[in-house]
Amino acid sequence: MDLLLRPAWGGVDLGAIRDTTRVLAARAAPAALLAVVKADAYGHGAIQVARAVLDGGASWLGVATVREGIDLRSRGITAPIMLLSEPPELAGPAVVARRLTPIVYRAAGIEALAKAVADAGTGEALAVHLKVDTGMHRVGCAPAEALALARLVHERAELKLEGVCTHLAIADEPESSFTSEQLDCFDDLVAALRREGLAPQIVHAANSAGLLAHPRARYDLVRIGIALYGIAPAPVLAGIVPLRPALSVKARVTYVQQLPAGTRVSYGLRYELPAAARIATVPIGYADGVPRNLGLRGGEVIVRGRRRPIAGSVTMDQLMVDVGDDLVEVGDEVVLLGRQGDGEITADEWAARLGTIAYEVISGIGPRIPRRYT
């Protein structure tokens, strides 16, 4: 129905995600695979992707917020779900009720979770994972604090120290020595926990880049995000395993006009037609996640099998395309991301033009664009 109201859509190839999960799970083995489905599975659809990755061999799911975990549980997902950051203290009861596995790194957070378990009165300990900051400096306790926090968890009958983890800051630059330094620090901490009789069942550090480029980082579990969606975490890591992008973004031409040479197009009038041409209007814009400056940075689309430039600034709900003298008509398919014929436009291409990363490109495709699942 949405496509009748506005002819723009995102295609999600769940078969590609399932197949990629199998490939990555095989590479990770014997470590288990945690599929990161935060941010609506990087714009692909969390519920649909969760089912596909679990079918493809993932053992865990990873989310950023308690709400994301609740949404998965409410749709019948029973697999282990890890909260990748410590939950707010007031969210403890929801974490316990929905059987989520939180990461912890503050004494106050640990105490709040223990209280939530006690208040629930189930008598069942809640598994938690202690996160140690070995150099990313986003979240996680300092290595010097880790033993004390692990003891605090151990002393609370309501909690179980199931895991210990860290996050790699620069694993997508395999020539850097910093990842090895992080892992050395992490290994020292894990050894200290074991000496104290606090050995966790699950040790984990690797993200997508860690899995692909740093075998040492695999431990017992790998946390995979961007690679699940068919995109290498960095161009230097492309080709290590077969990856097929799962997301496409397409629309249909809604208006075509013939304009003379010298006509300037869109807000700011910064695109001038070098020759007489047809301008095709496409009903998708920056409110949908197509960056406003994409056309001004050389962004293109594919229409009738040919690459054509986006003409000027992308507007909130629409963009214009210079199709030259091609006989483009209302209803023709326009590919912004994905394939048409022999041509392909990738998220990496957008990222290179815009000076960003493919993660931002795909997770920015907004909910106004309905998803078609295959």
PDB file of C-alpha atoms in Angstrom, residues 6-274:
ATOM      1  CA  ARG A   6       4.742   7.068  -2.767  1.00  0.00           C
ATOM      2  CA  PRO A   7       6.866   5.152  -5.297  1.00  0.00           C
ATOM      3  CA  ALA A   8      10.104   4.803  -3.324  1.00  0.00           C
ATOM      4  CA  TRP A   9      11.298   1.730  -1.470  1.00  0.00           C
ATOM      5  CA  GLY A  10      14.187  -0.102   0.094  1.00  0.00           C
ATOM      6  CA  GLY A  11      14.799  -3.689  -0.900  1.00  0.00           C
ATOM      7  CA  VAL A  12      16.240  -6.045   1.726  1.00  0.00           C
ATOM      8  CA  ASP A  13      17.655  -9.387   0.602  1.00  0.00           C
ATOM      9  CA  LEU A  14      17.214 -11.608   3.648  1.00  0.00           C
ATOM     10  CA  GLY A  15      18.738 -14.513   1.745  1.00  0.00           C
ATOM     11  CA  ALA A  16      21.952 -12.533   1.362  1.00  0.00           C
ATOM     12  CA  ILE A  17      21.972 -11.773   5.107  1.00  0.00           C
ATOM     13  CA  ARG A  18      21.338 -15.425   5.968  1.00  0.00           C
ATOM     14  CA  ASP A  19      24.074 -16.635   3.617  1.00  0.00           C
ATOM     15  CA  THR A  20      26.552 -14.034   4.881  1.00  0.00           C
ATOM     16  CA  THR A  21      25.817 -15.058   8.465  1.00  0.00           C
ATOM     17  CA  ARG A  22      26.707 -18.652   7.591  1.00  0.00           C
ATOM     18  CA  VAL A  23      29.992 -17.539   6.027  1.00  0.00           C
ATOM     19  CA  LEU A  24      30.923 -15.368   9.012  1.00  0.00           C
ATOM     20  CA  ALA A  25      29.872 -18.012  11.548  1.00  0.00           C
ATOM     21  CA  ALA A  26      32.116 -20.536   9.805  1.00  0.00           C
ATOM     22  CA  ARG A  27      35.033 -18.100   9.894  1.00  0.00           C
ATOM     23  CA  ALA A  28      34.430 -17.368  13.583  1.00  0.00           C
ATOM     24  CA  ALA A  29      34.162 -21.018  14.661  1.00  0.00           C
ATOM     25  CA  PRO A  30      34.649 -22.337  17.244  1.00  0.00           C
ATOM     26  CA  ALA A  31      33.667 -18.933  18.620  1.00  0.00           C
ATOM     27  CA  ALA A  32      29.939 -18.210  18.584  1.00  0.00           C
ATOM     28  CA  LEU A  33      28.488 -15.325  16.586  1.00  0.00           C
ATOM     29  CA  LEU A  34      26.528 -12.379  18.003  1.00  0.00           C
ATOM     30  CA  ALA A  35      24.616 -10.522  15.289  1.00  0.00           C
ATOM     31  CA  VAL A  36      24.298  -6.798  15.978  1.00  0.00           C
ATOM     32  CA  VAL A  37      20.760  -5.713  15.066  1.00  0.00           C
ATOM     33  CA  LYS A  38      20.753  -2.307  16.763  1.00  0.00           C
ATOM     34  CA  ALA A  39      19.410   0.766  14.981  1.00  0.00           C
ATOM     35  CA  ASP A  40      16.712  -1.336  13.309  1.00  0.00           C
ATOM     36  CA  ALA A  41      19.432  -3.690  12.051  1.00  0.00           C
ATOM     37  CA  TYR A  42      21.347  -0.807  10.451  1.00  0.00           C
ATOM     38  CA  GLY A  43      18.182   0.219   8.631  1.00  0.00           C
ATOM     39  CA  HIS A  44      17.350  -3.262   7.322  1.00  0.00           C
ATOM     40  CA  GLY A  45      14.577  -4.140   9.809  1.00  0.00           C
ATOM     41  CA  ALA A  46      15.441  -5.633  13.193  1.00  0.00           C
ATOM     42  CA  ILE A  47      12.742  -8.306  13.444  1.00  0.00           C
ATOM     43  CA  GLN A  48      13.204  -9.659   9.926  1.00  0.00           C
ATOM     44  CA  VAL A  49      17.002  -9.582  10.173  1.00  0.00           C
ATOM     45  CA  ALA A  50      16.996 -11.194  13.623  1.00  0.00           C
ATOM     46  CA  ARG A  51      15.130 -14.186  12.249  1.00  0.00           C
ATOM     47  CA  ALA A  52      17.414 -14.421   9.229  1.00  0.00           C
ATOM     48  CA  VAL A  53      20.672 -14.310  11.213  1.00  0.00           C
ATOM     49  CA  LEU A  54      19.461 -16.836  13.766  1.00  0.00           C
ATOM     50  CA  ASP A  55      18.525 -19.126  10.893  1.00  0.00           C
ATOM     51  CA  GLY A  56      21.994 -18.509   9.433  1.00  0.00           C
ATOM     52  CA  GLY A  57      23.852 -19.617  12.554  1.00  0.00           C
ATOM     53  CA  ALA A  58      24.035 -16.656  14.924  1.00  0.00           C
ATOM     54  CA  SER A  59      23.680 -17.628  18.590  1.00  0.00           C
ATOM     55  CA  TRP A  60      23.170 -14.150  20.067  1.00  0.00           C
ATOM     56  CA  LEU A  61      21.645 -10.833  19.088  1.00  0.00           C
ATOM     57  CA  GLY A  62      23.070  -7.456  20.102  1.00  0.00           C
ATOM     58  CA  VAL A  63      21.143  -4.217  20.653  1.00  0.00           C
ATOM     59  CA  ALA A  64      22.007  -0.726  21.838  1.00  0.00           C
ATOM     60  CA  THR A  65      18.961   0.090  23.945  1.00  0.00           C
ATOM     61  CA  VAL A  66      16.542  -1.621  26.287  1.00  0.00           C
ATOM     62  CA  ARG A  67      13.677  -0.612  23.987  1.00  0.00           C
ATOM     63  CA  GLU A  68      15.304  -2.449  21.086  1.00  0.00           C
ATOM     64  CA  GLY A  69      15.547  -5.581  23.231  1.00  0.00           C
ATOM     65  CA  ILE A  70      11.930  -5.289  24.356  1.00  0.00           C
ATOM     66  CA  ASP A  71      10.786  -4.950  20.745  1.00  0.00           C
ATOM     67  CA  LEU A  72      12.568  -8.166  19.779  1.00  0.00           C
ATOM     68  CA  ARG A  73      11.126 -10.062  22.734  1.00  0.00           C
ATOM     69  CA  SER A  74       7.617  -8.758  21.984  1.00  0.00           C
ATOM     70  CA  ARG A  75       7.858 -10.263  18.501  1.00  0.00           C
ATOM     71  CA  GLY A  76       8.696 -13.719  19.809  1.00  0.00           C
ATOM     72  CA  ILE A  77      12.500 -13.655  19.643  1.00  0.00           C
ATOM     73  CA  THR A  78      13.753 -15.986  22.409  1.00  0.00           C
ATOM     74  CA  ALA A  79      17.496 -16.074  21.604  1.00  0.00           C
ATOM     75  CA  PRO A  80      19.959 -14.414  24.019  1.00  0.00           C
ATOM     76  CA  ILE A  81      19.972 -10.628  23.552  1.00  0.00           C
ATOM     77  CA  MET A  82      22.925  -8.577  24.761  1.00  0.00           C
ATOM     78  CA  LEU A  83      22.627  -4.901  25.663  1.00  0.00           C
ATOM     79  CA  LEU A  84      25.847  -3.483  24.275  1.00  0.00           C
ATOM     80  CA  SER A  85      25.987  -0.669  26.850  1.00  0.00           C
ATOM     81  CA  GLU A  86      25.026  -0.560  30.510  1.00  0.00           C
ATOM     82  CA  PRO A  87      21.289   0.147  30.846  1.00  0.00           C
ATOM     83  CA  PRO A  88      19.975   3.150  32.782  1.00  0.00           C
ATOM     84  CA  GLU A  89      19.473   2.292  36.439  1.00  0.00           C
ATOM     85  CA  LEU A  90      15.696   2.783  36.239  1.00  0.00           C
ATOM     86  CA  ALA A  91      15.531   0.307  33.353  1.00  0.00           C
ATOM     87  CA  GLY A  92      16.658  -2.599  35.547  1.00  0.00           C
ATOM     88  CA  PRO A  93      13.170  -4.091  36.024  1.00  0.00           C
ATOM     89  CA  ALA A  94      12.566  -4.147  32.259  1.00  0.00           C
ATOM     90  CA  VAL A  95      15.944  -5.801  31.669  1.00  0.00           C
ATOM     91  CA  VAL A  96      15.088  -8.517  34.177  1.00  0.00           C
ATOM     92  CA  ALA A  97      11.518  -9.001  32.960  1.00  0.00           C
ATOM     93  CA  ARG A  98      12.593  -9.386  29.327  1.00  0.00           C
ATOM     94  CA  ARG A  99      15.589 -11.626  30.095  1.00  0.00           C
ATOM     95  CA  LEU A 100      18.120  -9.309  28.458  1.00  0.00           C
ATOM     96  CA  THR A 101      21.844  -9.723  29.112  1.00  0.00           C
ATOM     97  CA  PRO A 102      23.347  -6.358  30.051  1.00  0.00           C
ATOM     98  CA  ILE A 103      26.908  -5.162  29.821  1.00  0.00           C
ATOM     99  CA  VAL A 104      28.030  -3.438  33.037  1.00  0.00           C
ATOM    100  CA  TYR A 105      30.933  -1.174  33.970  1.00  0.00           C
ATOM    101  CA  ARG A 106      29.814   0.946  36.943  1.00  0.00           C
ATOM    102  CA  ALA A 107      29.207  -0.033  40.536  1.00  0.00           C
ATOM    103  CA  ALA A 108      25.917   1.900  40.531  1.00  0.00           C
ATOM    104  CA  GLY A 109      24.755   0.029  37.456  1.00  0.00           C
ATOM    105  CA  ILE A 110      25.627  -3.323  39.011  1.00  0.00           C
ATOM    106  CA  GLU A 111      23.799  -2.475  42.231  1.00  0.00           C
ATOM    107  CA  ALA A 112      20.720  -1.315  40.332  1.00  0.00           C
ATOM    108  CA  LEU A 113      20.512  -4.569  38.410  1.00  0.00           C
ATOM    109  CA  ALA A 114      20.973  -6.637  41.556  1.00  0.00           C
ATOM    110  CA  LYS A 115      18.116  -4.727  43.187  1.00  0.00           C
ATOM    111  CA  ALA A 116      15.891  -5.241  40.146  1.00  0.00           C
ATOM    112  CA  VAL A 117      16.489  -8.996  40.317  1.00  0.00           C
ATOM    113  CA  ALA A 118      15.768  -9.064  44.053  1.00  0.00           C
ATOM    114  CA  ASP A 119      12.578  -7.050  43.566  1.00  0.00           C
ATOM    115  CA  ALA A 120      11.425  -9.433  40.832  1.00  0.00           C
ATOM    116  CA  GLY A 121      11.610 -12.282  43.306  1.00  0.00           C
ATOM    117  CA  THR A 122      12.263 -14.990  40.729  1.00  0.00           C
ATOM    118  CA  GLY A 123      15.270 -16.443  42.526  1.00  0.00           C
ATOM    119  CA  GLU A 124      17.090 -16.646  39.196  1.00  0.00           C
ATOM    120  CA  ALA A 125      20.427 -14.837  38.822  1.00  0.00           C
ATOM    121  CA  LEU A 126      20.793 -12.384  35.942  1.00  0.00           C
ATOM    122  CA  ALA A 127      23.809 -12.945  33.678  1.00  0.00           C
ATOM    123  CA  VAL A 128      25.911  -9.830  33.087  1.00  0.00           C
ATOM    124  CA  HIS A 129      29.057  -9.093  31.082  1.00  0.00           C
ATOM    125  CA  LEU A 130      31.750  -6.763  32.403  1.00  0.00           C
ATOM    126  CA  LYS A 131      33.095  -4.347  29.797  1.00  0.00           C
ATOM    127  CA  VAL A 132      36.673  -3.110  30.092  1.00  0.00           C
ATOM    128  CA  ASP A 133      37.967  -0.047  28.257  1.00  0.00           C
ATOM    129  CA  THR A 134      41.291  -1.026  26.716  1.00  0.00           C
ATOM    130  CA  GLY A 135      41.611   2.031  24.493  1.00  0.00           C
ATOM    131  CA  MET A 136      38.351   2.890  22.730  1.00  0.00           C
ATOM    132  CA  HIS A 137      37.387   5.352  25.525  1.00  0.00           C
ATOM    133  CA  ARG A 138      33.668   5.250  24.842  1.00  0.00           C
ATOM    134  CA  VAL A 139      32.255   3.084  27.638  1.00  0.00           C
ATOM    135  CA  GLY A 140      33.770   0.459  29.918  1.00  0.00           C
ATOM    136  CA  CYS A 141      35.612   0.435  33.207  1.00  0.00           C
ATOM    137  CA  ALA A 142      39.321   1.157  33.412  1.00  0.00           C
ATOM    138  CA  PRO A 143      41.430  -2.022  33.590  1.00  0.00           C
ATOM    139  CA  ALA A 144      42.507  -1.029  37.119  1.00  0.00           C
ATOM    140  CA  GLU A 145      38.844  -1.073  38.212  1.00  0.00           C
ATOM    141  CA  ALA A 146      37.863  -4.359  36.582  1.00  0.00           C
ATOM    142  CA  LEU A 147      38.801  -6.761  39.409  1.00  0.00           C
ATOM    143  CA  ALA A 148      36.866  -4.786  41.999  1.00  0.00           C
ATOM    144  CA  LEU A 149      33.776  -4.625  39.796  1.00  0.00           C
ATOM    145  CA  ALA A 150      34.031  -8.342  39.000  1.00  0.00           C
ATOM    146  CA  ARG A 151      34.148  -9.064  42.730  1.00  0.00           C
ATOM    147  CA  LEU A 152      31.126  -6.834  43.255  1.00  0.00           C
ATOM    148  CA  VAL A 153      29.159  -8.876  40.715  1.00  0.00           C
ATOM    149  CA  HIS A 154      30.377 -12.123  42.278  1.00  0.00           C
ATOM    150  CA  GLU A 155      29.235 -10.983  45.730  1.00  0.00           C
ATOM    151  CA  ARG A 156      25.689 -10.343  44.530  1.00  0.00           C
ATOM    152  CA  ALA A 157      23.687 -13.576  44.555  1.00  0.00           C
ATOM    153  CA  GLU A 158      21.248 -11.918  42.162  1.00  0.00           C
ATOM    154  CA  LEU A 159      23.913 -11.633  39.445  1.00  0.00           C
ATOM    155  CA  LYS A 160      26.197 -13.960  37.519  1.00  0.00           C
ATOM    156  CA  LEU A 161      29.417 -12.809  35.827  1.00  0.00           C
ATOM    157  CA  GLU A 162      28.849 -14.645  32.561  1.00  0.00           C
ATOM    158  CA  GLY A 163      31.227 -12.654  30.387  1.00  0.00           C
ATOM    159  CA  VAL A 164      33.976 -10.081  30.065  1.00  0.00           C
ATOM    160  CA  CYS A 165      34.530  -8.000  26.958  1.00  0.00           C
ATOM    161  CA  THR A 166      36.230  -5.033  25.348  1.00  0.00           C
ATOM    162  CA  HIS A 167      35.838  -3.133  22.072  1.00  0.00           C
ATOM    163  CA  LEU A 168      38.472  -2.652  19.375  1.00  0.00           C
ATOM    164  CA  ALA A 169      38.982   0.932  18.262  1.00  0.00           C
ATOM    165  CA  ILE A 170      41.062   0.486  15.127  1.00  0.00           C
ATOM    166  CA  ALA A 171      40.694  -3.117  13.997  1.00  0.00           C
ATOM    167  CA  ASP A 172      39.763  -1.893  10.505  1.00  0.00           C
ATOM    168  CA  GLU A 173      43.348  -0.640  10.081  1.00  0.00           C
ATOM    169  CA  PRO A 174      45.205  -3.954  10.232  1.00  0.00           C
ATOM    170  CA  GLU A 175      48.634  -2.362   9.829  1.00  0.00           C
ATOM    171  CA  SER A 176      48.249  -0.549  13.150  1.00  0.00           C
ATOM    172  CA  SER A 177      49.797  -2.099  16.259  1.00  0.00           C
ATOM    173  CA  PHE A 178      47.133  -0.588  18.523  1.00  0.00           C
ATOM    174  CA  THR A 179      44.792  -3.590  18.284  1.00  0.00           C
ATOM    175  CA  SER A 180      47.550  -5.882  19.548  1.00  0.00           C
ATOM    176  CA  GLU A 181      48.162  -3.479  22.419  1.00  0.00           C
ATOM    177  CA  GLN A 182      44.471  -3.552  23.305  1.00  0.00           C
ATOM    178  CA  LEU A 183      44.400  -7.342  23.209  1.00  0.00           C
ATOM    179  CA  ASP A 184      47.544  -7.579  25.355  1.00  0.00           C
ATOM    180  CA  CYS A 185      45.838  -5.406  27.971  1.00  0.00           C
ATOM    181  CA  PHE A 186      42.663  -7.468  27.725  1.00  0.00           C
ATOM    182  CA  ASP A 187      44.499 -10.788  28.021  1.00  0.00           C
ATOM    183  CA  ASP A 188      46.244  -9.556  31.162  1.00  0.00           C
ATOM    184  CA  LEU A 189      42.895  -8.630  32.680  1.00  0.00           C
ATOM    185  CA  VAL A 190      41.288 -11.981  31.807  1.00  0.00           C
ATOM    186  CA  ALA A 191      44.267 -13.796  33.341  1.00  0.00           C
ATOM    187  CA  ALA A 192      43.906 -11.730  36.525  1.00  0.00           C
ATOM    188  CA  LEU A 193      40.206 -12.629  36.752  1.00  0.00           C
ATOM    189  CA  ARG A 194      41.047 -16.299  36.433  1.00  0.00           C
ATOM    190  CA  ARG A 195      43.671 -16.080  39.171  1.00  0.00           C
ATOM    191  CA  GLU A 196      41.005 -14.572  41.420  1.00  0.00           C
ATOM    192  CA  GLY A 197      38.592 -17.417  40.686  1.00  0.00           C
ATOM    193  CA  LEU A 198      36.343 -15.066  38.709  1.00  0.00           C
ATOM    194  CA  ALA A 199      36.790 -16.642  35.297  1.00  0.00           C
ATOM    195  CA  PRO A 200      33.805 -15.807  33.062  1.00  0.00           C
ATOM    196  CA  GLN A 201      32.350 -18.340  30.643  1.00  0.00           C
ATOM    197  CA  ILE A 202      32.434 -15.987  27.663  1.00  0.00           C
ATOM    198  CA  VAL A 203      35.322 -13.722  26.615  1.00  0.00           C
ATOM    199  CA  HIS A 204      34.725 -11.449  23.626  1.00  0.00           C
ATOM    200  CA  ALA A 205      36.356  -8.558  21.784  1.00  0.00           C
ATOM    201  CA  ALA A 206      36.033  -8.906  17.999  1.00  0.00           C
ATOM    202  CA  ASN A 207      33.795  -6.738  15.858  1.00  0.00           C
ATOM    203  CA  SER A 208      33.480  -7.283  12.079  1.00  0.00           C
ATOM    204  CA  ALA A 209      36.999  -5.990  11.450  1.00  0.00           C
ATOM    205  CA  GLY A 210      38.350  -8.009  14.362  1.00  0.00           C
ATOM    206  CA  LEU A 211      36.860 -11.184  12.940  1.00  0.00           C
ATOM    207  CA  LEU A 212      38.229 -10.555   9.458  1.00  0.00           C
ATOM    208  CA  ALA A 213      41.693  -9.236  10.286  1.00  0.00           C
ATOM    209  CA  HIS A 214      42.627 -10.343  13.819  1.00  0.00           C
ATOM    210  CA  PRO A 215      42.153 -14.066  14.508  1.00  0.00           C
ATOM    211  CA  ARG A 216      43.534 -13.581  18.001  1.00  0.00           C
ATOM    212  CA  ALA A 217      40.513 -11.421  18.881  1.00  0.00           C
ATOM    213  CA  ARG A 218      37.894 -14.116  18.316  1.00  0.00           C
ATOM    214  CA  TYR A 219      37.966 -15.702  21.801  1.00  0.00           C
ATOM    215  CA  ASP A 220      34.557 -17.287  22.629  1.00  0.00           C
ATOM    216  CA  LEU A 221      32.201 -14.881  20.852  1.00  0.00           C
ATOM    217  CA  VAL A 222      32.418 -12.369  18.010  1.00  0.00           C
ATOM    218  CA  ARG A 223      30.078  -9.372  17.719  1.00  0.00           C
ATOM    219  CA  ILE A 224      29.369  -8.768  14.041  1.00  0.00           C
ATOM    220  CA  GLY A 225      27.558  -5.733  12.657  1.00  0.00           C
ATOM    221  CA  ILE A 226      28.335  -4.160   9.280  1.00  0.00           C
ATOM    222  CA  ALA A 227      29.639  -7.346   7.635  1.00  0.00           C
ATOM    223  CA  LEU A 228      26.281  -9.086   8.190  1.00  0.00           C
ATOM    224  CA  TYR A 229      24.745  -6.575   5.814  1.00  0.00           C
ATOM    225  CA  GLY A 230      27.203  -7.334   3.023  1.00  0.00           C
ATOM    226  CA  ILE A 231      29.584  -4.409   3.541  1.00  0.00           C
ATOM    227  CA  ALA A 232      33.245  -4.660   4.517  1.00  0.00           C
ATOM    228  CA  PRO A 233      34.112  -2.623   7.631  1.00  0.00           C
ATOM    229  CA  ALA A 234      36.783  -0.826   5.587  1.00  0.00           C
ATOM    230  CA  PRO A 235      37.810  -0.960   1.918  1.00  0.00           C
ATOM    231  CA  VAL A 236      41.137  -2.571   2.855  1.00  0.00           C
ATOM    232  CA  LEU A 237      39.198  -5.552   4.258  1.00  0.00           C
ATOM    233  CA  ALA A 238      37.010  -6.092   1.194  1.00  0.00           C
ATOM    234  CA  GLY A 239      37.321  -9.499  -0.464  1.00  0.00           C
ATOM    235  CA  ILE A 240      38.491 -11.458   2.592  1.00  0.00           C
ATOM    236  CA  VAL A 241      35.127 -13.231   2.631  1.00  0.00           C
ATOM    237  CA  PRO A 242      32.332 -12.978   0.069  1.00  0.00           C
ATOM    238  CA  LEU A 243      29.934 -10.188   1.018  1.00  0.00           C
ATOM    239  CA  ARG A 244      26.793  -9.231  -0.894  1.00  0.00           C
ATOM    240  CA  PRO A 245      25.089  -5.947   0.024  1.00  0.00           C
ATOM    241  CA  ALA A 246      21.596  -6.676   1.287  1.00  0.00           C
ATOM    242  CA  LEU A 247      20.028  -3.212   1.007  1.00  0.00           C
ATOM    243  CA  SER A 248      18.963  -1.423  -2.144  1.00  0.00           C
ATOM    244  CA  VAL A 249      17.167   1.927  -2.436  1.00  0.00           C
ATOM    245  CA  LYS A 250      14.998   2.597  -5.452  1.00  0.00           C
ATOM    246  CA  ALA A 251      12.212   4.883  -6.617  1.00  0.00           C
ATOM    247  CA  ARG A 252      10.245   5.738  -9.742  1.00  0.00           C
ATOM    248  CA  VAL A 253      10.342   8.918 -11.784  1.00  0.00           C
ATOM    249  CA  THR A 254       7.325  11.118 -11.012  1.00  0.00           C
ATOM    250  CA  TYR A 255       7.918  14.051 -13.372  1.00  0.00           C
ATOM    251  CA  VAL A 256      10.014  14.858 -16.453  1.00  0.00           C
ATOM    252  CA  GLN A 257      10.636  18.253 -18.031  1.00  0.00           C
ATOM    253  CA  GLN A 258      12.755  19.495 -20.925  1.00  0.00           C
ATOM    254  CA  LEU A 259      14.988  22.459 -20.048  1.00  0.00           C
ATOM    255  CA  PRO A 260      17.373  24.574 -22.142  1.00  0.00           C
ATOM    256  CA  ALA A 261      21.126  24.815 -21.751  1.00  0.00           C
ATOM    257  CA  GLY A 262      22.178  27.134 -18.944  1.00  0.00           C
ATOM    258  CA  THR A 263      19.151  26.397 -16.754  1.00  0.00           C
ATOM    259  CA  ARG A 264      20.111  26.146 -13.094  1.00  0.00           C
ATOM    260  CA  VAL A 265      18.430  23.545 -10.916  1.00  0.00           C
ATOM    261  CA  SER A 266      17.351  23.017  -7.273  1.00  0.00           C
ATOM    262  CA  TYR A 267      17.892  25.092  -4.116  1.00  0.00           C
ATOM    263  CA  GLY A 268      20.795  27.487  -4.438  1.00  0.00           C
ATOM    264  CA  LEU A 269      20.787  27.049  -8.238  1.00  0.00           C
ATOM    265  CA  ARG A 270      24.219  25.437  -8.022  1.00  0.00           C
ATOM    266  CA  TYR A 271      23.757  22.942 -10.866  1.00  0.00           C
ATOM    267  CA  GLU A 272      23.752  24.422 -14.367  1.00  0.00           C
ATOM    268  CA  LEU A 273      22.774  22.346 -17.386  1.00  0.00           C
ATOM    269  CA  PRO A 274      25.729  22.243 -19.777  1.00  0.00           C
TER     270      PRO A 274
END
